[in-house]
CSV table of C-alpha atoms in Angstrom, one decimal:
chain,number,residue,atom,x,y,z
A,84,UNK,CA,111.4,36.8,71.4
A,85,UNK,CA,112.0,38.0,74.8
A,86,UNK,CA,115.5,36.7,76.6
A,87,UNK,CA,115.1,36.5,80.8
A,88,UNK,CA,118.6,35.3,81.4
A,89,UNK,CA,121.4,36.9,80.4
A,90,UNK,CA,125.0,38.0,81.6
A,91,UNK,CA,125.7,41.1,79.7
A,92,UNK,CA,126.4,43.7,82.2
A,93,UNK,CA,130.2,44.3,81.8
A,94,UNK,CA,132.7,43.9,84.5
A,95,UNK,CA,130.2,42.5,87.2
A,96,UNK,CA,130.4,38.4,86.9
A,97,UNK,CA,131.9,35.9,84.3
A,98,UNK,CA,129.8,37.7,81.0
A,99,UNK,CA,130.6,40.4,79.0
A,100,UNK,CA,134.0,41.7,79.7
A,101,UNK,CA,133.6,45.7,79.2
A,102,UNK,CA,132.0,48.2,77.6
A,103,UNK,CA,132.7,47.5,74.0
A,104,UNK,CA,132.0,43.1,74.3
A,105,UNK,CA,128.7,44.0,76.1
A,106,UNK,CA,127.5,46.4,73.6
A,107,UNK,CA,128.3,43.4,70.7
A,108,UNK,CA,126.2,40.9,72.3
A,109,UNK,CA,123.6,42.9,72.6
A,110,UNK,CA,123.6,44.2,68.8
A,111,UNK,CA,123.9,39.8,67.8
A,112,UNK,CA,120.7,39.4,70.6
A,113,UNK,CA,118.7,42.2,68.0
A,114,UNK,CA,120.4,40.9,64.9
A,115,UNK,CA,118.8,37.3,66.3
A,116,UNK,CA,115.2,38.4,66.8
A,117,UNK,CA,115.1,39.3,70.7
A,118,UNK,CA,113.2,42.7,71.3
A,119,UNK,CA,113.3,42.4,74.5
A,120,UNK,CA,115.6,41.4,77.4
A,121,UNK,CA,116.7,41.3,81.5
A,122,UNK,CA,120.3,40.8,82.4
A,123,UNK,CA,120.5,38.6,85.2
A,124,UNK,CA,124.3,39.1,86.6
A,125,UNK,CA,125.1,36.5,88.9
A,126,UNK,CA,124.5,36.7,92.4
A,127,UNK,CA,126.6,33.9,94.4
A,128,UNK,CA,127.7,34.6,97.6
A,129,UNK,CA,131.2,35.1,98.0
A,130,UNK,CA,132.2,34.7,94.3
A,131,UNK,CA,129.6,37.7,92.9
A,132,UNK,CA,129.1,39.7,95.6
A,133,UNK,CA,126.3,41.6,93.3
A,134,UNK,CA,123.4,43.4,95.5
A,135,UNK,CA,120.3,45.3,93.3
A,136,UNK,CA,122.1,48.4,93.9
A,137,UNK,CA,125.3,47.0,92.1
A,138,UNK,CA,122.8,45.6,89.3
A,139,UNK,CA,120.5,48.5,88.6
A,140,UNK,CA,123.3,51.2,88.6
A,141,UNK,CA,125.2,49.3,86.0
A,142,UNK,CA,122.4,48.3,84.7
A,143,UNK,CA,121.5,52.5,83.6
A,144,UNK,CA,126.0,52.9,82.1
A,145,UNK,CA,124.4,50.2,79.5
A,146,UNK,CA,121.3,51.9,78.7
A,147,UNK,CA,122.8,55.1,78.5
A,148,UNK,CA,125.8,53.4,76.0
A,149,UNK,CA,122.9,51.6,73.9
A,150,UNK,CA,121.0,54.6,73.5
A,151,UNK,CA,124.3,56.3,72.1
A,152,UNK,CA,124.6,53.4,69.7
A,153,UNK,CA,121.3,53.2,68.6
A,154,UNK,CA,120.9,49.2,69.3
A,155,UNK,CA,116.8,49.4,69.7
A,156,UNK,CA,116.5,46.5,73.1
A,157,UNK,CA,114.0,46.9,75.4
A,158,UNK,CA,116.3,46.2,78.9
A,159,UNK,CA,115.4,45.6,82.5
A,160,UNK,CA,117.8,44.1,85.1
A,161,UNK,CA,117.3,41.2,87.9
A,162,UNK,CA,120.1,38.4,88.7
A,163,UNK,CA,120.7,34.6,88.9
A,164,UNK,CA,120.6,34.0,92.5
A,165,UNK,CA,122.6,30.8,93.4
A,166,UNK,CA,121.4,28.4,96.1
A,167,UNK,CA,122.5,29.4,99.8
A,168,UNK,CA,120.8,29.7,102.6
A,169,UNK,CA,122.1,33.3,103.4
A,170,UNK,CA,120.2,34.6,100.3
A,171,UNK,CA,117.3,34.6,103.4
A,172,UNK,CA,118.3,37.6,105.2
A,173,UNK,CA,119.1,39.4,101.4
A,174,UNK,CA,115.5,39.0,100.7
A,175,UNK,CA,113.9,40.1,103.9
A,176,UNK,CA,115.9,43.4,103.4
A,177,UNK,CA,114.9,43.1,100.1
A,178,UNK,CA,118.7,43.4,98.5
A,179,UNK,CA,117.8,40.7,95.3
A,180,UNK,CA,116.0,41.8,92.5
A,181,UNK,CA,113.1,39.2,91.3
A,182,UNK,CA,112.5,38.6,87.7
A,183,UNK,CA,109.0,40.0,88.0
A,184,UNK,CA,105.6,39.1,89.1
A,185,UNK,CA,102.4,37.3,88.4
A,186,UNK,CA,99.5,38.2,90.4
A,187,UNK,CA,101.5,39.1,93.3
A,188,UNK,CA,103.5,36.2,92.8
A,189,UNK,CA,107.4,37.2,92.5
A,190,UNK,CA,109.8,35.0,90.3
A,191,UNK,CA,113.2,34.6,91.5
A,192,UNK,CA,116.3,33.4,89.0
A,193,UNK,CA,117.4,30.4,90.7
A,194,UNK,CA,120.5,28.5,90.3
A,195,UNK,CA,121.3,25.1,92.3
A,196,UNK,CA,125.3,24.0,91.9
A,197,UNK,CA,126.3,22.1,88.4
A,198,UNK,CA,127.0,19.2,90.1
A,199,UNK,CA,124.5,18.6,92.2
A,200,UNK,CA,121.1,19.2,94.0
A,201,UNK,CA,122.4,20.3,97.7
A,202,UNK,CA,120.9,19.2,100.8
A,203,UNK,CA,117.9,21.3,102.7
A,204,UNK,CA,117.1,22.9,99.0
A,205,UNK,CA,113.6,21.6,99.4
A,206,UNK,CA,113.5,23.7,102.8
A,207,UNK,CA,115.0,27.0,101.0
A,208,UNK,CA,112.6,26.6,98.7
A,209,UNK,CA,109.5,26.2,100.7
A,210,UNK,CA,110.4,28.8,102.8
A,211,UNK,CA,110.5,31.3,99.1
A,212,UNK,CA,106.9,29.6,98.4
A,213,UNK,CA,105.9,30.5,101.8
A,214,UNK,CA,107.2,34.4,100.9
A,215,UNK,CA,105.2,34.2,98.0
A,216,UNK,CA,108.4,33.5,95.7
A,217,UNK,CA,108.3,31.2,92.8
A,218,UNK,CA,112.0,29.7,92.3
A,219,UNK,CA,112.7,29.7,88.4
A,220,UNK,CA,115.5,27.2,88.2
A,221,UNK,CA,117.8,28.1,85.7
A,222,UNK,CA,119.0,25.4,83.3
A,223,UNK,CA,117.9,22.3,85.2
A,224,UNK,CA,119.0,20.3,82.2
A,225,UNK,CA,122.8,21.1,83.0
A,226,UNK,CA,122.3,19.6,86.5
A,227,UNK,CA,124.7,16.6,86.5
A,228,UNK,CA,122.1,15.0,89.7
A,229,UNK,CA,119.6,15.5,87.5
A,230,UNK,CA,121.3,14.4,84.3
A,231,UNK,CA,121.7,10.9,86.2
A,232,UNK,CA,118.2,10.9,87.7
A,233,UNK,CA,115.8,13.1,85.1
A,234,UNK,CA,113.1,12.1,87.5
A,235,UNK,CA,114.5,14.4,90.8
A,236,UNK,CA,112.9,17.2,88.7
A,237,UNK,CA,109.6,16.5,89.5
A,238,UNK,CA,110.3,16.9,93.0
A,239,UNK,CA,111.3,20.4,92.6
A,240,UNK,CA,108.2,20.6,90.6
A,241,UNK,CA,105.6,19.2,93.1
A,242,UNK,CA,107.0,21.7,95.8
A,243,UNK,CA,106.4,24.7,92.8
A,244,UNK,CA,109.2,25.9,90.7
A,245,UNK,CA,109.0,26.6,87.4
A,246,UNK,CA,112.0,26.0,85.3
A,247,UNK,CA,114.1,27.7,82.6
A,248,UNK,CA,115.6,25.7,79.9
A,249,UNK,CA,119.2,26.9,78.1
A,250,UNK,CA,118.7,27.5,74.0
A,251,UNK,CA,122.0,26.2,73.3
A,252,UNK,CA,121.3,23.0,75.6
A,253,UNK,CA,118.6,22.1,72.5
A,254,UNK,CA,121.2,22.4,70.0
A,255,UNK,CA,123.5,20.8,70.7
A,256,UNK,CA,125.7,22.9,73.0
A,257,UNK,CA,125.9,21.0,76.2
A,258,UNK,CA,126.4,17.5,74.4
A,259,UNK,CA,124.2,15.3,73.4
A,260,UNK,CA,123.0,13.5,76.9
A,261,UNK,CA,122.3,17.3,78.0
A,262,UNK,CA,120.1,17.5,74.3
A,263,UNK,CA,118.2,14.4,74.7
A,264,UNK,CA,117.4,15.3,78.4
A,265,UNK,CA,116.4,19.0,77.0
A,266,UNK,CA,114.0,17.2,74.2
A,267,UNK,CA,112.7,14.6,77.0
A,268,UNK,CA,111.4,17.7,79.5
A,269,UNK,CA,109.9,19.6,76.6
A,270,UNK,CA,108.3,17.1,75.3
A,271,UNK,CA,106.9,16.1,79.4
A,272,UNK,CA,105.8,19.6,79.3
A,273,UNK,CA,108.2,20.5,82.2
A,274,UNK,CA,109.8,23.6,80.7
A,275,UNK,CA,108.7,27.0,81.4
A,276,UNK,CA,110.5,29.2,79.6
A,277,UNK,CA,113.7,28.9,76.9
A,278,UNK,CA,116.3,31.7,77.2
A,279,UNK,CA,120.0,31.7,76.3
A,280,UNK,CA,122.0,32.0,79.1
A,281,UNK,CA,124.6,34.2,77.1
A,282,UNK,CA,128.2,34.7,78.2
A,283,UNK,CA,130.0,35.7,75.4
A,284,UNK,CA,130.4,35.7,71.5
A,285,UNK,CA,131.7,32.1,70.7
A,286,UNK,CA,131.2,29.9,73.2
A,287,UNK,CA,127.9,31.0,74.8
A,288,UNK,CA,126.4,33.5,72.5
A,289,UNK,CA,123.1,35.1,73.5
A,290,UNK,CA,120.9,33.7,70.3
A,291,UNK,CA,117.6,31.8,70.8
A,292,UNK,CA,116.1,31.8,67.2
A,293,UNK,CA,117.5,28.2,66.6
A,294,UNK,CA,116.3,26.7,69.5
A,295,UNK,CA,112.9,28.4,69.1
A,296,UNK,CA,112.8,26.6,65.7
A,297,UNK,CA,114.3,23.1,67.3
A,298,UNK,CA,111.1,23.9,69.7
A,299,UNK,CA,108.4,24.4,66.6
A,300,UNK,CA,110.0,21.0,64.7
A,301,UNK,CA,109.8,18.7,68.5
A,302,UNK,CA,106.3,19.9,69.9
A,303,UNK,CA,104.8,23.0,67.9
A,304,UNK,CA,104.7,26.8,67.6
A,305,UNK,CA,102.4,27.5,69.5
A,306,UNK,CA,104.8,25.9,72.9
A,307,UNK,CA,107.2,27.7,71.1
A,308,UNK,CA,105.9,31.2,71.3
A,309,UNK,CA,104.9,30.5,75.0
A,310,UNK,CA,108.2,29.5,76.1
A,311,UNK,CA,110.0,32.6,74.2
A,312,UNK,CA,107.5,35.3,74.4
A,313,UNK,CA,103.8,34.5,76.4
A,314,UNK,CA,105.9,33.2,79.6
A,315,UNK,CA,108.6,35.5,79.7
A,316,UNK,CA,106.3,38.2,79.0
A,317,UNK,CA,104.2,37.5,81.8
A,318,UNK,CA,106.9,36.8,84.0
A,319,UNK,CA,109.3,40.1,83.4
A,320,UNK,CA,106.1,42.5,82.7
A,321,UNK,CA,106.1,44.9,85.6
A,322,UNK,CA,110.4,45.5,84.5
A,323,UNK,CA,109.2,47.4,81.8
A,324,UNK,CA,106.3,49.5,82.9
C-alpha cells in the first residue's frame, strides 16, 4: 500500500513529536503493509508556517535516521495545504510542494476548515484548476458542512477535485455518522484515494490495512487496490524517480 498523507516529520506541526516517536510510526506503517509513503506536514498559515525548504530539509534528518535504523520505506515529502487565499502568492513563487503529477497535471493536499466549507473556496479553487492544479481534499468525510449536507461534495467535484478519504474514518474512528458518510461516498464512487492521516501511536495511528479490507468487504478489491496503491501511485510517482 502506498500512504499520501501523513504527519510524521518530527517537531514541524501537531505529528510526531521527535526523533525517536517519528521513527516508531514509521516502523508500525511497515509493520502494517505500507512500502511506500509522502509526509505531508501541515502547511496553515500562521499556525504551521512550513515552506518546501522547511519540509524537504527535515524531510533528508528522517531519511538519514531511517537509513541508520534499517526501517526499509520508500519516503518523499509534500504538505497539507489548508485553505487561504494567501497560499496564491506561495504558489506563484513556487514555495508549496504538490503531491505529484499526472500528465502535467499537479496534485495539491488540500484541506478546507473542520467545521465548515468557507466562502470564495470555489474561486481558490478554480483559479488552482486554471494553474493546472488539481485540489485533493483531504478527508472531506470529517467536514461537519458536509457531514450535514453529503451532497455539497459534488460541487467540489463538478469544479474538479479529487478527494482523499481518512482509513480510520471507515472504521470506526471518527464515529459512526463520519463511518456511514465514509461507506455512502465509496460506495457513490466519490473517493479517490484512502490514506491514514497519521498523527501519533494511539489515537491516530498511521495503519491502512483495515480499512483496505473494510474497502474489499463494501465494494471489492479491485477499488481497493486503486484507492491504496494504482491512485496514489500515479499521483506521488515523479517523488520517487
Amino acid at each position: 500500500m502506498i500512504d499520501i498523507h501523513c504527519h510524521l516529520i518530527p517537531g514541524i506541526d501537531d505529528g510526531a513529536r521527535d526523533e525517536a516517536d517519528a521513527l516508531s510510526l514509521l516502523r508500525m506503517a511497515v509493520e502494517n503493509g505500507t512500502k511506500r509513503m509522502v509526509v505531508t506536514p501541515h502547511l496553515h498559515l500562521g499556525r504551521f508556517d512550513n515552506t518546501k525548504t522547511i519540509i524537504w530539509t527535515e524531510l533528508l534528518a528522517i531519511k538519514q535516521a531511517m537509513f541508520q535504523e534499517n526501517i526499509e520505506l520508500e519516503l518523499a515529502a509534500a504538505a497539507e495545504v489548508r485553505i487561504d487565499a494567501e497560499i496564491i502568492p506561495m504558489i506563484e513563487q513556487k514555495k508549496i510542494p504538490f503531491l505529484g503529477q499526472i500528465d502535467g497535471q499537479n496534485f495539491l493536499l488540500l484541506e478546507l476548515p473542520h467545521s465548515h466549507i468557507p466562502p470564495g473556496c470555489d474561486k481558490l479553487i478554480k483559479w488552482l484548476i486554471g494553474q493546472g492544479i488539481t485540489p485533493l481534499i483531504a478527508h472531506p468525510e470529517r467536514n461537519r458542512d458536509i457531514l450535514k449536507s453529503p451532497d455539497k461534495i459534488k460541487m467540489l467535484q463538478r469544479l474538479g477535485c479529487w478527494f482523499q478519504l481518512t482509513a480510520s474514518s471507515l472504521t470506526g474512528g471518527f464515529g459512526e455518522s463520519c463511518q456511514l458518510l465514509s461507506e455512502q461516498f465509496l460506495k457513490e464512487g466519490i473517493i479517490n484515494v484512502v490514506a491514514s492521516d497519521g498523527h501519533n501511536i494511539k489515537r491516530r495511528p498511521p495503519l491502512l490495512k483495515d480499512a483496505y479490507q473494510k474497502v474489499c468487504e463494501l465494494v471489492d478489491e479491485n477499488t481497493a487496490h486503486q484507492l491504496f496503491w494504482q491512485n496514489p501511485y500515479n499521483i506521488t510517482k515523479s517523488l520517487f524517480i
